Structures are given as structure tokens and as C-alpha cells.
C-alpha positions as a printed NumPy array, in Angstrom:
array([[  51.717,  168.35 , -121.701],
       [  51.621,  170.728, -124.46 ],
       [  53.678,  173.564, -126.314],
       [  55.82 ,  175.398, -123.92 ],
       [  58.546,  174.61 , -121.409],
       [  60.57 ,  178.022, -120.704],
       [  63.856,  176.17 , -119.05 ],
       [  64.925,  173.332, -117.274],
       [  64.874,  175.093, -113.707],
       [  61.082,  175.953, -114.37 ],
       [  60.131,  172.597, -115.405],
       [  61.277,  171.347, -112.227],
       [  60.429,  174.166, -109.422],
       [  57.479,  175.202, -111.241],
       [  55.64 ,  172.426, -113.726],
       [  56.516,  169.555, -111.825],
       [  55.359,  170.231, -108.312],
       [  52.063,  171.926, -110.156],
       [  51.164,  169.267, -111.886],
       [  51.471,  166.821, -108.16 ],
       [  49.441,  170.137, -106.199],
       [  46.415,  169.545, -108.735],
       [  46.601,  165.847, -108.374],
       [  48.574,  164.715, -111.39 ],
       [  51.285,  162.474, -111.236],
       [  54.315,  163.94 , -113.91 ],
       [  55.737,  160.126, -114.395],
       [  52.02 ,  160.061, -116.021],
       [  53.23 ,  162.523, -118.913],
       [  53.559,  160.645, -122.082],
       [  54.036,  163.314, -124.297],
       [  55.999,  167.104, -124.451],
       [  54.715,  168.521, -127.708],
       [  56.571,  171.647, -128.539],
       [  54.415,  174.131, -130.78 ],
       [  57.446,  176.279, -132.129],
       [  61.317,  175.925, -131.915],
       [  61.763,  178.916, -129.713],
       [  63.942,  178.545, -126.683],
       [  61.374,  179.636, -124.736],
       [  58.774,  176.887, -125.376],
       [  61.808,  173.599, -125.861],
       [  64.017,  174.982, -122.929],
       [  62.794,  172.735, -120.038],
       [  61.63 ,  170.018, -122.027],
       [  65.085,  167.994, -121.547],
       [  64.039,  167.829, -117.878],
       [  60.735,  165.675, -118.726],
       [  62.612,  164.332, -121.637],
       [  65.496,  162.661, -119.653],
       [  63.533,  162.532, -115.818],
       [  60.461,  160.768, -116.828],
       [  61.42 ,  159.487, -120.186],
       [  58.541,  161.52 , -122.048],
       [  58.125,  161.602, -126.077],
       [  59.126,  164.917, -127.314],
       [  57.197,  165.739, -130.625],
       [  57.618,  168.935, -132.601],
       [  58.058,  169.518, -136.46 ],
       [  60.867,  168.235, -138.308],
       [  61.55 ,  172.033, -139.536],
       [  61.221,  173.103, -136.295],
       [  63.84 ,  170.337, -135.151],
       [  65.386,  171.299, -137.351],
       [  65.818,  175.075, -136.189],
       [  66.028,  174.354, -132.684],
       [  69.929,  171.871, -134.081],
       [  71.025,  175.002, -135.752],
       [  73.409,  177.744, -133.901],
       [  71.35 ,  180.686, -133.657],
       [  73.852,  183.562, -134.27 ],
       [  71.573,  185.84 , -132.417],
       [  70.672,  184.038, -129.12 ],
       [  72.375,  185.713, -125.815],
       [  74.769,  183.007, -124.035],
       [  71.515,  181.812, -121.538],
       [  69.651,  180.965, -124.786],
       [  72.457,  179.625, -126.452],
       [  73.821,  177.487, -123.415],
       [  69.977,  175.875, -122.526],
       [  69.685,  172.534, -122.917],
       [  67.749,  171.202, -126.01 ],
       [  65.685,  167.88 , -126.704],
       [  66.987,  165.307, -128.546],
       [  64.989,  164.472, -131.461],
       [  62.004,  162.394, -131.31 ],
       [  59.044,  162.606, -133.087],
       [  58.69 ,  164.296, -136.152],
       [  55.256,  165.498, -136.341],
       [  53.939,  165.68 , -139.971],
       [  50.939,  167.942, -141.075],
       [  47.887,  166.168, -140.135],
       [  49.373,  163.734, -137.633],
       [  47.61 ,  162.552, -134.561],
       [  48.628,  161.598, -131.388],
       [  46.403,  159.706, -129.214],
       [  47.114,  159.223, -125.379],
       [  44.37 ,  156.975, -123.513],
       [  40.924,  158.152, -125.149],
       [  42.367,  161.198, -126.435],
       [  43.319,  161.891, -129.389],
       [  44.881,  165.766, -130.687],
       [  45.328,  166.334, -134.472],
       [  48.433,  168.248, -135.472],
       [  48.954,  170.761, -138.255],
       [  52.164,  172.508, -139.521],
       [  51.784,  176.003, -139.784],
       [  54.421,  178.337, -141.001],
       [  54.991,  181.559, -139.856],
       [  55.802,  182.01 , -136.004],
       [  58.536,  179.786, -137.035],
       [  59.384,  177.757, -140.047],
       [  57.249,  174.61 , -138.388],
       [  54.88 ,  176.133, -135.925],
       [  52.118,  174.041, -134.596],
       [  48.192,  174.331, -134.498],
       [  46.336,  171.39 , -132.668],
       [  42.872,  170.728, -132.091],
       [  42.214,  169.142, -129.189],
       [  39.181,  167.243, -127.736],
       [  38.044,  168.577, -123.954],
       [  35.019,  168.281, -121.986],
       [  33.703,  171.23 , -119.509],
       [  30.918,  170.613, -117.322],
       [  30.188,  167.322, -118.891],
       [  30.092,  168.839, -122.448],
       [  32.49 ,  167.546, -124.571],
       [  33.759,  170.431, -127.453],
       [  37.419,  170.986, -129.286],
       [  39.715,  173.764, -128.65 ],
       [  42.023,  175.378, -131.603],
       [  45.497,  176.164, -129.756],
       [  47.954,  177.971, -132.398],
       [  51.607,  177.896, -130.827],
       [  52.52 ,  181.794, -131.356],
       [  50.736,  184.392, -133.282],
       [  48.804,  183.468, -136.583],
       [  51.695,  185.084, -138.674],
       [  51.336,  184.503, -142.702],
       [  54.29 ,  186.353, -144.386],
       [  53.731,  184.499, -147.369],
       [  51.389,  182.38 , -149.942],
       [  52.609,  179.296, -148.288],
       [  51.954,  179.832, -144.746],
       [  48.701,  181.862, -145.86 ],
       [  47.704,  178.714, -147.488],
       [  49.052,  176.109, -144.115],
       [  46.854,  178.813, -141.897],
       [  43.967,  178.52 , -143.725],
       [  43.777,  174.754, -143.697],
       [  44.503,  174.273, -140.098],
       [  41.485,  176.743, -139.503],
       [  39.251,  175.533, -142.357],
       [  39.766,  171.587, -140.328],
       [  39.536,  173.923, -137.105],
       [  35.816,  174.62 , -138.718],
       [  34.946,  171.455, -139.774],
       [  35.835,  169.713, -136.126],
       [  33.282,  171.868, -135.1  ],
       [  35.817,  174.251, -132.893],
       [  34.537,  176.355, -130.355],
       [  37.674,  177.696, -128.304],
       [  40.692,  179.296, -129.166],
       [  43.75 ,  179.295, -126.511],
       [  47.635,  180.25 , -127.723],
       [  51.042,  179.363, -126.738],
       [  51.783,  183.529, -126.206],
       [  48.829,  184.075, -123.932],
       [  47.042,  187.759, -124.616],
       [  47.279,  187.925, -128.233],
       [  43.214,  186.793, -128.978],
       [  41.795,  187.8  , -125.522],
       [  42.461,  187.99 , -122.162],
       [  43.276,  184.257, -121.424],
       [  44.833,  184.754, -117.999],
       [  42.021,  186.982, -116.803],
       [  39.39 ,  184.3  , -117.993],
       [  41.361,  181.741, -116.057],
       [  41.599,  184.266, -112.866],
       [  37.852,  184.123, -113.417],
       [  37.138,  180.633, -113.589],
       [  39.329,  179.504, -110.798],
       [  37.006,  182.512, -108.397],
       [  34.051,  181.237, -109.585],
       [  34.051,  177.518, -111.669],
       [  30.292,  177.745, -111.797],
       [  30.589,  181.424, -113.847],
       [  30.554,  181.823, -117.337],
       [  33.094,  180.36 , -119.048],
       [  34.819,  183.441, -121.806],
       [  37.22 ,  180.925, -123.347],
       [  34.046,  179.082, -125.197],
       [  31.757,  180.273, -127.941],
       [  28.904,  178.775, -129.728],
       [  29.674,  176.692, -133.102],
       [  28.125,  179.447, -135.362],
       [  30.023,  182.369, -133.413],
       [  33.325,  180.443, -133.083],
       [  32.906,  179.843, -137.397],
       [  32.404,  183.342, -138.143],
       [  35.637,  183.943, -135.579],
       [  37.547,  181.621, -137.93 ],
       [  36.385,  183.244, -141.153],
       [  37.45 ,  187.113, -140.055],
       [  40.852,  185.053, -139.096],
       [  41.227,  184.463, -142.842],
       [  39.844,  187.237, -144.034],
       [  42.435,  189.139, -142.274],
       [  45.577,  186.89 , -142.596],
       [  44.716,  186.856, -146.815],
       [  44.375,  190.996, -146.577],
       [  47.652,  191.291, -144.66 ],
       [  49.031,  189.039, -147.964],
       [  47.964,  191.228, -150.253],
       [  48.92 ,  194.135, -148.438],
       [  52.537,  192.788, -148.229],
       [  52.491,  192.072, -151.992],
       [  53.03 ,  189.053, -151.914]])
């Protein structure tokens, strides 16, 4: 179960009794990875945390974050439940469930430990990786230009050829294409690109994210 768990009540009227109507079993989930300390994305995660005794894994400077008072949260945000820590994810770290196995970078920006994963699928008997970047691809400095382009540099090399986000709408119409696929599962799939189209995708990523650097200044 990955990157985003809005709040506890949600998690249990919502994600829970989902996951049973399509067959899944939530006792089954071994892992809650949280792509970016936002209350948004940890708020529910207690419930699977505590319930069914899941691993919660997010960076340690996004554990960090999420421990801190946040001056500016309204009293829902600042009264929500968090996680307690678990796994500190480090840049590069994999975590492997069954035959699976997703790679986990630390990307600065969104937040101060954001998350980008790639993550092995198969669709229609074609197995493929996916690049998922929790939040926008936001580089306000050298440092997180530099994180961004090595997550999508390894994004390149695994041979990526979808991209999916944690804020759905910000790199295509996600929820549309998933409309779409649920009418018609035999259609054309908008969420997958060839190799060589999904590599030039990555490149105009970077060439964008280092012009918005120099544009800043920085």
C-alpha cells in the first residue's frame, strides 16, 4: 500500500472495505510507505499501523517533519493521529514484499524527504516499471535539482515506461485514464509509453527542473 492515507476515518470506511470489494485481504498489507510528511498522505496510516500491525516506511527527514509541531496546521491537522516511527527509508533502499521488489529514492523538494519509487508491474502479461513521484517534481535548489535528477536518470536506466503521482492531475489526466480503463480493460492503456518515448519524457523533466534552477538563481 503506497504513499497516501488522508485520515484515520478514510482508511477505515474507505481503503479498507476497497481493498476486501476487489478481493484483497488488508491483514495481507505488509507495508504503508508514505511518499511525503504531509498530513494528508500519513493521516490514516495509524489505522493500518496499529489494526493490522503494518510497517510504516517513510524518510527519516520526513519523520522527522511529520514529529515536529507545525505552527501552521488548523486544529484537524494538528489533532490527527501520526505513525510511530518505523522504517527509515534511505536513498536507494529497497523493499521487497513476495516477488516484488520497489526501489526508493529521496527526493527533496515537495518536502524535505519526499519519495520517488520505481516499481515493477505487469499489464496484460507484460511486465514494465512505473516512476511514482510522491507530490510535484519541485527543485528549489542545487540539492534537490541534483536528488531529482538521479531518481529520474535510475528511472531511465530501469527502463521506465509509466509515470503515476501521489497528487493525481499534475502530469496527465490519471483519473480519467483510470475512468477509461475500468469502461473498457481491453482499450488502450494512456498511463504507458514506449521505452524511447517514456526516455525523452524523462529528459524534458530535467531539462525543465535545471531551467527553473537557473531561473531562480540559484
Amino acid at each position: 500500500l503506497i504513499d497516501a492515507l488522508n485520515t484515520v476515518q478514510e482508511a477505515e470506511t474507505i481503503v479498507e472495505p476497497s481493498l476486501r470489494k476487489v478481493g484483497l485481504n488488508p491483514a495481507d498489507v505488509k507495508y504503508v510507505i508514505v511518499g511525503h510528511g504531509h498530513f494528508d498522505h500519513f493521516g490514516g496510516v495509524p489505522y493500518f499501523q496499529d489494526k493490522y500491525k503494518a510497517r510504516v516506511a517513510m524518510s527519516g527527514l520526513d519523520w522527522d517533519l511529520i514529529e515536529r509541531p507545525n505552527p501552521n496546521a488548523n486544529p484537524a491537522q494538528a489533532n490527527r493521529p501520526r505513525p510511530k516511527r518505523d522504517v527509515v527509508v534511505s536513498d536507494g533502499q529497497t523493499i521487497a514484499v513476495g516477488d516484488t521488489t520497489i526501489t526508493l529514492m529521496v527526493t527533496p523538494g515537495h518536502t524535505v524527504g519526499t519519495l520517488a519509487y520505481l516499481i515493477p508491474v505487469t499489464h496484460r502479461g507484460q511486465p514494465f516499471t512505473v516512476l511514482m513521484l510522491s507530490g510535484a517534481n519541485i527543485t528549489p535548489d542545487r540539492a534537490s535539482l541534483d536528488a531529482f535528477t538521479r531518481a529520474l536518470d535510475a528511472a531511465k536506466a530501469a527502463g521506465a515506461q509509466a509515470l503515476i503521482n501521489g497528487h493525481p492531475g499534475l502530469f496527465g489526466d490519471e483519473l480519467g485514464w483510470m475512468d477509461g480503463l475500468r469502461k473498457n480493460p481491453n482499450g488502450p492503456n494512456e498511463f504507458v509509453y514506449t521505452r524511447d518515448q517514456f526516455g525523452k519524457f524523462i529528459d524534458i523533466m530535467k531539462e525543465c527542473a535545471a531551467s527553473r534552477v537557473v531561473a531562480l538563481g540559484l
